[in-house]
Coordinates of C-alpha atoms in Angstrom, one line a residue:
X21 CA 0.0 0.0 0.0
X22 CA 1.4 3.4 -1.0
X23 CA 0.6 6.3 1.3
X24 CA 1.8 9.8 1.1
X25 CA 3.6 11.4 4.1
X26 CA 0.9 14.1 4.2
X27 CA -2.8 13.3 3.9
X28 CA -6.0 15.3 4.5
X29 CA -7.5 14.7 7.9
X30 CA -10.8 13.2 6.7
X31 CA -9.0 10.9 4.3
X32 CA -6.7 9.8 7.1
X33 CA -9.7 8.9 9.2
X34 CA -11.2 6.8 6.4
X35 CA -7.9 5.1 5.7
X36 CA -7.6 4.2 9.3
X37 CA -10.7 2.1 9.1
X38 CA -12.4 4.2 11.8
X39 CA -15.3 5.3 9.6
X40 CA -16.4 6.3 6.1
X41 CA -15.1 9.5 4.6
X42 CA -18.5 11.2 4.9
X43 CA -18.7 10.4 8.6
X44 CA -15.1 11.4 9.0
X45 CA -16.0 14.9 7.7
X46 CA -18.8 15.1 10.3
X47 CA -16.3 14.1 13.1
X48 CA -13.9 16.9 12.0
X49 CA -16.6 19.6 11.7
X50 CA -18.0 18.6 15.1
X51 CA -14.7 19.2 16.9
X52 CA -14.1 15.6 17.9
X53 CA -10.7 15.3 16.1
X54 CA -7.4 16.4 17.7
X55 CA -4.0 16.6 16.0
X56 CA -1.1 16.9 18.5
X57 CA -3.7 17.8 21.3
X58 CA -5.1 20.6 19.2
X59 CA -8.8 20.4 17.9
X60 CA -8.9 20.5 14.1
X61 CA -12.1 21.5 12.4
X62 CA -10.7 22.4 8.9
X63 CA -11.3 19.6 6.4
X64 CA -8.4 20.8 4.2
X65 CA -5.9 20.3 7.1
X66 CA -3.2 17.7 6.3
X67 CA -1.6 15.5 8.8
X68 CA 2.0 14.3 8.8
X69 CA 1.9 10.5 9.0
X70 CA 5.4 10.3 10.3
X71 CA 5.0 12.4 13.4
X72 CA 1.5 13.7 14.0
X73 CA -0.6 12.1 16.8
X74 CA -4.3 12.0 15.8
X75 CA -7.1 11.3 18.3
X76 CA -10.9 11.0 18.0
X77 CA -12.9 11.6 21.2
X78 CA -9.5 11.3 23.0
X79 CA -8.6 7.9 21.5
X80 CA -5.5 7.4 19.4
X81 CA -6.2 6.6 15.7
X82 CA -3.7 4.7 13.6
X83 CA -3.9 3.3 10.0
X84 CA -4.7 -0.4 9.9
X85 CA -2.4 -2.5 7.7
X86 CA -5.0 -5.2 6.9
X87 CA -8.5 -4.4 5.7
X88 CA -11.6 -6.6 5.6
X89 CA -14.4 -6.8 3.1
X90 CA -17.7 -8.6 3.5
X91 CA -20.6 -9.1 1.1
X92 CA -23.9 -9.3 2.9
X93 CA -27.4 -10.1 1.6
X94 CA -29.5 -7.5 3.4
X95 CA -33.0 -8.8 3.9
X96 CA -36.0 -6.7 3.4
X97 CA -37.3 -4.7 6.4
X98 CA -33.9 -4.3 7.9
X99 CA -32.2 -0.9 8.5
X100 CA -28.8 -0.3 6.9
X101 CA -27.4 0.7 10.3
X102 CA -25.3 -0.7 13.2
X103 CA -26.4 -0.7 16.8
X104 CA -29.9 -0.7 18.2
X105 CA -32.6 1.3 16.5
X106 CA -34.5 3.6 19.0
X107 CA -37.8 2.6 17.3
X108 CA -37.1 -1.1 17.7
X109 CA -36.6 -1.8 14.0
X110 CA -34.2 -4.6 12.9
X111 CA -30.6 -3.5 12.1
X112 CA -27.5 -5.2 10.7
X113 CA -26.4 -6.1 14.2
X114 CA -28.9 -9.0 14.3
X115 CA -27.0 -10.7 11.5
X116 CA -23.4 -9.7 12.3
X117 CA -23.2 -10.2 16.0
X118 CA -20.5 -12.9 15.8
X119 CA -18.0 -10.6 14.0
X120 CA -15.2 -9.4 16.2
X121 CA -14.2 -6.8 13.6
X122 CA -15.7 -3.3 13.5
X123 CA -17.1 -3.0 10.0
X124 CA -19.4 -0.3 8.5
X125 CA -21.6 -0.4 5.4
X126 CA -20.3 1.2 2.2
X127 CA -23.5 2.8 1.0
X128 CA -27.0 1.8 2.0
X129 CA -30.2 0.2 1.0
X130 CA -33.6 1.4 2.0
X131 CA -35.5 -0.3 4.9
X132 CA -37.9 -2.0 2.4
X133 CA -35.2 -2.8 -0.1
X134 CA -32.9 -5.9 -0.1
X135 CA -29.8 -7.3 -1.7
X136 CA -26.1 -6.8 -2.0
X137 CA -24.4 -4.6 0.7
X138 CA -20.7 -4.3 1.2
X139 CA -19.3 -3.9 4.7
X140 CA -15.7 -3.0 5.3
X141 CA -13.2 -1.2 7.6
X142 CA -11.6 0.4 4.5
X143 CA -13.0 3.9 4.4
X144 CA -11.2 4.9 1.2
X145 CA -12.6 1.8 -0.6
X146 CA -16.1 2.6 0.7
X147 CA -15.8 6.2 -0.6
X148 CA -14.6 5.2 -4.0
X149 CA -17.1 2.4 -4.7
X150 CA -19.9 4.9 -4.6
X151 CA -18.2 7.9 -6.1
X152 CA -19.6 8.5 -9.6
X153 CA -16.2 9.3 -11.0
X154 CA -15.1 5.7 -10.7
X155 CA -18.2 4.4 -12.5
X156 CA -18.8 1.3 -10.4
X157 CA -22.2 0.1 -11.7
X158 CA -24.9 -1.0 -9.3
X159 CA -27.4 -3.3 -10.8
X160 CA -31.0 -3.8 -9.5
X161 CA -34.0 -6.0 -10.2
X162 CA -37.2 -4.1 -9.6
X163 CA -40.8 -5.0 -9.5
X164 CA -43.0 -2.2 -10.8
X165 CA -46.6 -1.5 -11.6
X166 CA -48.4 -1.0 -13.8
X167 CA -47.1 -3.4 -16.4
X168 CA -44.2 -1.8 -18.3
X169 CA -45.1 -0.4 -21.6
X170 CA -42.5 -1.0 -24.3
X171 CA -43.2 2.5 -25.6
X172 CA -41.4 3.9 -22.5
X173 CA -38.2 1.9 -23.0
X174 CA -36.4 4.6 -25.0
X175 CA -37.5 7.3 -22.6
X176 CA -36.1 5.3 -19.7
X177 CA -32.8 4.8 -21.5
X178 CA -32.6 8.5 -22.5
X179 CA -32.4 9.8 -18.9
X180 CA -34.0 12.7 -17.1
X181 CA -33.2 15.4 -14.5
X182 CA -33.5 14.5 -10.8
X183 CA -32.7 16.8 -8.0
X184 CA -31.2 19.2 -10.4
X185 CA -28.9 16.7 -12.0
X186 CA -29.2 14.8 -15.3
X187 CA -29.0 11.0 -14.8
X188 CA -29.6 8.0 -17.0
X189 CA -29.2 4.2 -16.6
X190 CA -26.0 2.4 -17.6
X191 CA -28.2 -0.6 -18.5
X192 CA -31.9 -1.4 -18.6
X193 CA -34.0 -4.4 -19.7
X194 CA -37.4 -5.9 -19.1
X195 CA -37.1 -9.3 -17.3
X196 CA -40.7 -10.4 -17.1
X197 CA -44.2 -9.1 -17.5
X198 CA -46.9 -10.3 -15.0
X199 CA -50.7 -9.7 -15.1
X200 CA -50.4 -6.3 -13.3
X201 CA -46.7 -5.7 -12.8
X202 CA -43.3 -6.1 -14.4
X203 CA -39.8 -7.2 -13.3
X204 CA -37.2 -4.8 -14.7
X205 CA -33.4 -4.8 -14.4
X206 CA -31.8 -1.3 -14.2
X207 CA -28.2 -0.2 -13.4
X208 CA -26.6 3.1 -12.5
X209 CA -23.1 4.2 -11.5
X210 CA -24.7 7.3 -9.8
X211 CA -25.3 7.1 -6.0
X212 CA -28.2 9.5 -5.4
X213 CA -30.6 8.8 -2.6
X214 CA -33.7 6.9 -3.6
X215 CA -32.4 7.0 -7.2
X216 CA -34.2 3.9 -8.5
X217 CA -37.5 4.7 -7.0
X218 CA -37.5 8.4 -8.0
X219 CA -36.3 7.7 -11.5
X220 CA -38.9 5.1 -12.2
X221 CA -41.6 7.2 -10.6
X222 CA -40.8 10.0 -13.0
X223 CA -41.2 7.5 -15.8
X224 CA -44.7 6.7 -14.5
X225 CA -44.0 3.5 -12.5
X226 CA -44.3 2.7 -8.8
X227 CA -41.6 0.4 -7.3
X228 CA -43.1 -2.4 -5.2
X229 CA -39.9 -4.4 -4.6
X230 CA -36.2 -3.6 -5.1
X231 CA -33.3 -6.0 -5.0
X232 CA -29.6 -4.9 -5.6
X233 CA -28.0 -7.8 -7.4
X234 CA -24.6 -6.4 -8.2
X235 CA -21.9 -3.9 -7.3
X236 CA -19.3 -3.8 -10.1
X237 CA -18.1 -7.4 -10.4
X238 CA -19.5 -8.4 -7.0
X239 CA -22.7 -10.4 -7.4
X240 CA -25.5 -11.2 -5.0
X241 CA -25.4 -14.8 -3.8
X242 CA -26.9 -16.9 -0.9
X243 CA -30.1 -16.2 1.0
X244 CA -31.3 -13.1 2.9
X245 CA -29.1 -12.6 6.0
X246 CA -26.1 -14.6 4.7
X247 CA -22.7 -13.2 4.0
X248 CA -19.2 -14.1 2.7
X249 CA -15.8 -12.6 3.0
X250 CA -14.0 -11.3 -0.1
X251 CA -10.6 -12.7 -0.8
X252 CA -7.5 -10.5 -1.1
X253 CA -7.4 -11.5 -4.8
X254 CA -11.0 -10.4 -5.4
X255 CA -10.4 -7.1 -3.7
X256 CA -7.1 -6.5 -5.5
X257 CA -8.7 -7.3 -8.9
X258 CA -11.6 -5.0 -8.2
X259 CA -9.4 -2.1 -7.2
X260 CA -7.2 -2.5 -10.3
X261 CA -10.2 -2.6 -12.6
X262 CA -12.2 0.2 -11.2
X263 CA -9.7 2.4 -9.3
X264 CA -6.6 1.9 -11.4
X265 CA -4.7 0.8 -8.4
X266 CA -1.6 -1.1 -9.5
X267 CA -0.6 -2.0 -5.9
X268 CA -4.1 -2.8 -4.7
X269 CA -4.5 0.7 -3.0
X270 CA -4.4 4.2 -4.2
X271 CA -3.1 7.3 -2.5
X272 CA -4.7 9.8 -4.9
X273 CA -6.7 12.8 -3.6
X274 CA -10.4 12.8 -4.4

């Protein structure tokens, strides 16, 4: 792994495996991060990896040398969250209790959605896998009603503006028509919130069920609630293909 001597504070926290880069930014802005006993709230601040002492909530943070990657089949009606939910809803903890590692989800799936979810302690990987510039395609199988009209296929493929941004699918096909609904397969490299539901809603269709079946080369397998660890070779090949990492990790600034 190649790491520069100087690194932005939020990137350092994600590299350490402490949390995702987005949550690292929140930690910095909330005044919970100290460098050499001085509170740092500037996201552009760069730490010296050779001599600076970084703490979060008073606890020393260091970069882990080994990272872990787990593919989980999130069941429907489960929150993409760790810990107990105040409202009593099921969370990931109920399925991952036996893990001795502290992993966090890279991205999320809605409470009523299911499918492939990546959990890791590699914050940089979690950031890149959902950053649109790396074009990691996420594939979904979606049950919609009414029955899909072939006249709308070109419109779906042509894209539209959502939340002030133009988006369009990387792939789209009709899997099966039922009496009052259709199963579709649609893929995006974008990572907008509720993207699939909002996109198809704009096309005139209501999503009744959503299953994420792929993230890049990683495919959904097993049954709801099951998981498997990714091998070093799988992770290395994925990083080389999508991130251009010749040594399995990248130290570029994004």
